[in-house]
Tab-separated table of C-alpha atoms in Angstrom:
chain	number	residue	atom	x	y	z
N	988	ILE	CA	-68.524	-70.698	-16.269
N	989	GLN	CA	-71.413	-72.492	-14.743
N	990	ALA	CA	-70.506	-75.114	-12.354
N	991	SER	CA	-73.885	-75.837	-11.003
N	992	GLU	CA	-77.242	-74.258	-10.550
N	993	ASN	CA	-75.863	-72.637	-7.049
N	994	HIS	CA	-72.325	-71.793	-8.198
N	995	LEU	CA	-71.091	-69.267	-10.849
N	996	PHE	CA	-67.326	-69.053	-11.470
N	997	ARG	CA	-65.664	-66.458	-13.674
N	998	ALA	CA	-62.295	-66.387	-15.430
N	999	VAL	CA	-60.607	-62.998	-15.522
N	1000	GLY	CA	-57.992	-62.085	-17.865
N	1001	ARG	CA	-57.238	-60.435	-21.191
N	1002	ARG	CA	-56.569	-61.190	-24.963
N	1003	GLN	CA	-54.626	-58.730	-27.142
N	1004	ILE	CA	-56.027	-58.062	-30.471
N	1005	PHE	CA	-53.587	-55.420	-31.663
N	1006	ALA	CA	-50.184	-54.581	-29.996
N	1007	GLY	CA	-50.072	-50.975	-30.609
N	1008	PHE	CA	-47.770	-49.107	-28.420
N	1009	LEU	CA	-47.480	-52.100	-26.406
N	1010	ALA	CA	-45.164	-53.669	-29.037
N	1011	LEU	CA	-42.461	-51.290	-27.476
N	1012	TYR	CA	-43.590	-50.859	-23.974
N	1013	GLU	CA	-45.758	-52.821	-21.760
N	1014	VAL	CA	-46.226	-51.504	-18.123
N	1015	GLY	CA	-46.582	-54.769	-16.389
N	1016	LYS	CA	-43.231	-56.058	-18.060
N	1017	ASP	CA	-41.281	-52.887	-18.143
N	1018	ASN	CA	-41.968	-51.411	-14.750
N	1019	GLY	CA	-39.430	-53.644	-12.971
N	1020	ASN	CA	-41.831	-55.164	-10.459
N	1021	GLY	CA	-41.338	-58.599	-12.313
N	1022	LYS	CA	-45.142	-59.166	-11.852
N	1023	GLU	CA	-47.418	-59.487	-15.118
N	1024	GLN	CA	-50.657	-57.474	-14.400
N	1025	ASP	CA	-53.136	-59.439	-16.365
N	1026	THR	CA	-53.257	-63.241	-17.270
N	1027	GLU	CA	-53.664	-64.094	-21.082
N	1028	LEU	CA	-56.811	-66.143	-21.667
N	1029	PRO	CA	-56.677	-68.973	-24.016
N	1030	PRO	CA	-58.866	-68.949	-27.224
N	1031	LEU	CA	-62.383	-69.870	-26.357
N	1032	ALA	CA	-65.621	-70.500	-28.158
N	1033	VAL	CA	-69.139	-70.763	-26.990
N	1034	GLY	CA	-69.957	-74.051	-25.760
N	1035	ASP	CA	-66.167	-75.120	-25.068
N	1036	VAL	CA	-65.874	-77.370	-22.235
N	1037	LEU	CA	-63.349	-76.186	-19.615
N	1038	LYS	CA	-61.389	-78.018	-17.170
N	1039	LEU	CA	-61.123	-76.458	-13.812
N	1040	GLU	CA	-57.366	-76.315	-12.639
N	1041	LYS	CA	-57.622	-74.176	-9.484
N	1042	ILE	CA	-60.046	-71.710	-7.801
N	1043	GLU	CA	-58.455	-68.579	-6.253
N	1044	PRO	CA	-60.866	-66.898	-3.778
N	1045	SER	CA	-60.503	-63.248	-3.793
N	1046	GLN	CA	-62.470	-60.385	-2.196
N	1047	HIS	CA	-62.649	-56.900	-4.132
N	1048	PHE	CA	-63.924	-53.666	-2.541
N	1049	THR	CA	-65.339	-50.974	-4.573
N	1050	GLN	CA	-63.315	-47.852	-3.938
N	1051	PRO	CA	-65.093	-44.523	-3.525
N	1052	PRO	CA	-64.158	-41.668	-6.161
N	1053	PRO	CA	-61.458	-39.625	-4.961
N	1054	ARG	CA	-61.884	-36.370	-3.101
N	1055	PHE	CA	-62.282	-33.237	-5.130
N	1056	THR	CA	-59.302	-30.990	-5.443
N	1057	GLU	CA	-59.957	-27.167	-6.233
N	1058	SER	CA	-59.060	-28.022	-10.008
N	1059	THR	CA	-60.984	-31.363	-10.119
N	1060	LEU	CA	-63.933	-29.473	-8.663
N	1061	VAL	CA	-63.766	-26.917	-11.410
N	1062	LYS	CA	-63.354	-29.458	-14.022
N	1063	GLU	CA	-66.408	-31.354	-12.919
N	1064	LEU	CA	-68.315	-28.144	-12.795
N	1065	GLU	CA	-67.199	-27.254	-16.415
N	1066	GLU	CA	-68.101	-30.896	-17.664
N	1067	LYS	CA	-71.684	-30.741	-16.077
N	1068	GLY	CA	-72.277	-27.323	-17.664
N	1069	ILE	CA	-72.658	-25.537	-14.153
N	1070	GLY	CA	-71.251	-22.162	-13.568
N	1071	ARG	CA	-68.774	-19.952	-15.648
N	1072	PRO	CA	-65.150	-19.239	-15.372
N	1073	SER	CA	-66.040	-15.961	-13.502
N	1074	THR	CA	-68.086	-17.877	-10.959
N	1075	TYR	CA	-65.753	-20.813	-10.179
N	1076	ALA	CA	-63.644	-18.834	-7.491
N	1077	ALA	CA	-66.761	-17.737	-5.761
N	1078	ILE	CA	-68.121	-21.164	-5.659
N	1079	LEU	CA	-64.860	-22.562	-4.299
N	1080	SER	CA	-64.608	-19.856	-1.642
N	1081	THR	CA	-68.313	-19.924	-0.618
N	1082	ILE	CA	-68.529	-23.594	0.276
N	1083	GLN	CA	-65.471	-22.981	2.410
N	1084	GLU	CA	-66.734	-19.757	4.031
N	1085	ARG	CA	-70.019	-21.165	4.901
N	1086	GLU	CA	-68.225	-24.134	6.270
N	1087	TYR	CA	-70.105	-26.819	4.070
N	1088	ALA	CA	-66.504	-28.200	3.245
N	1089	GLU	CA	-63.127	-27.899	4.236
N	1090	LEU	CA	-59.892	-28.293	2.413
N	1091	LYS	CA	-57.437	-30.647	3.910
N	1092	GLU	CA	-54.140	-31.574	2.159
N	1093	LYS	CA	-55.644	-29.868	-0.940
N	1094	LYS	CA	-58.745	-32.066	-1.069
N	1095	PHE	CA	-62.184	-31.015	-0.031
N	1096	PHE	CA	-63.881	-32.955	2.716
N	1097	PRO	CA	-67.718	-32.237	3.660
N	1098	THR	CA	-68.390	-30.913	7.115
N	1099	ASP	CA	-71.081	-32.105	9.433
N	1100	LEU	CA	-72.870	-28.945	8.517
N	1101	GLY	CA	-72.341	-29.435	4.699
N	1102	GLU	CA	-73.726	-33.042	5.015
N	1103	LEU	CA	-76.809	-31.856	7.073
N	1104	VAL	CA	-77.691	-29.060	4.688
N	1105	THR	CA	-77.179	-31.210	1.558
N	1106	GLU	CA	-79.548	-34.024	3.005
N	1107	LEU	CA	-82.217	-31.454	3.946
N	1108	LEU	CA	-81.995	-29.744	0.705
N	1109	LYS	CA	-82.320	-32.982	-1.181
N	1110	LYS	CA	-85.443	-33.806	0.621
N	1111	SER	CA	-87.118	-30.527	0.204
N	1112	PHE	CA	-85.762	-29.655	-3.124
N	1113	PRO	CA	-84.627	-32.574	-5.085
N	1114	ASP	CA	-85.328	-31.123	-8.590
N	1115	ILE	CA	-83.157	-27.868	-7.741
N	1116	LEU	CA	-80.235	-29.928	-6.309
N	1117	ASP	CA	-80.284	-32.142	-9.420
N	1118	VAL	CA	-77.201	-31.262	-11.600
N	1119	SER	CA	-79.296	-31.437	-14.779
N	1120	PHE	CA	-81.620	-28.628	-13.331
N	1121	THR	CA	-78.660	-26.407	-12.767
N	1122	ALA	CA	-77.087	-26.890	-16.245
N	1123	GLN	CA	-80.533	-26.450	-17.700
N	1124	MET	CA	-81.194	-23.120	-15.742
N	1125	GLU	CA	-77.729	-22.044	-16.907
N	1126	ASP	CA	-78.605	-22.562	-20.670
N	1127	ASN	CA	-82.071	-20.884	-20.201
N	1128	LEU	CA	-80.254	-17.717	-18.689
N	1129	ASP	CA	-77.910	-17.752	-21.709
N	1130	ARG	CA	-81.096	-17.945	-23.975
N	1131	VAL	CA	-82.499	-14.828	-21.994
N	1132	GLU	CA	-79.327	-12.996	-22.483
N	1133	GLU	CA	-79.459	-13.733	-26.250
N	1134	GLY	CA	-83.014	-12.450	-26.228
N	1135	LYS	CA	-84.311	-16.030	-27.243
N	1136	TYR	CA	-86.398	-16.547	-23.851
N	1137	ASP	CA	-88.479	-14.290	-22.041
N	1138	TRP	CA	-87.055	-13.718	-18.517
N	1139	GLN	CA	-90.442	-13.312	-17.019
N	1140	GLN	CA	-91.828	-16.564	-18.355
N	1141	LEU	CA	-88.494	-18.309	-17.140
N	1142	LEU	CA	-88.897	-16.808	-13.705
N	1143	LYS	CA	-92.647	-17.814	-13.621
N	1144	ASN	CA	-91.719	-21.208	-14.698
N	1145	PHE	CA	-89.293	-21.672	-12.023
N	1146	TYR	CA	-90.821	-19.828	-9.015
N	1147	GLN	CA	-94.469	-21.289	-9.091
N	1148	PRO	CA	-93.314	-24.872	-8.265
N	1149	PHE	CA	-90.280	-23.612	-5.968
N	1150	GLU	CA	-92.896	-21.583	-3.963
N	1151	LYS	CA	-94.985	-24.573	-3.329
N	1152	ARG	CA	-91.909	-26.564	-2.017
N	1153	LEU	CA	-90.515	-23.693	-0.102
N	1154	THR	CA	-93.823	-23.249	1.705
N	1155	ALA	CA	-93.793	-26.910	2.625
N	1156	ALA	CA	-89.845	-26.845	3.502
N	1157	VAL	CA	-90.516	-23.954	5.990
N	1158	ALA	CA	-93.343	-26.071	7.568
N	1159	THR	CA	-91.344	-29.462	7.854
N	1160	MET	CA	-87.767	-28.687	8.004
N	1161	LYS	CA	-85.877	-28.348	11.243
């Protein structure tokens, strides 16, 4: 809803197209809190002239994603194609043993060391710390195991650019 060149107002609400399971159960109405969760929007068409009834200023803050637990981290690794079931326990113990992260109240929190190491590695090896690189390497290693990819070629393709970055990192990294 454009009020002027300098102001933009927004109407927030919902319109139900099909009741589905809500015909029997609606969270905002059945949970006993007495407060409806969403406002029903009236039928609108492009070009309709609207009458402003009230403005309710509100401020919303973006919430960070929740901290990983052991199970949600494993699920994320699986979804991204990183590691194998046989390696997940080792990954979880390694990040704790090397003090990159610590488990508090069943949630992982990065340590100062973990944040510093991550920052330095991202600067020196951005391609290797990319999730897609790791997933692609896993796929390539599977192809080597199946005999569909030459392991020497895979190593050469990886190591030549890596060696250059490693030499630069040794010279510049604290």
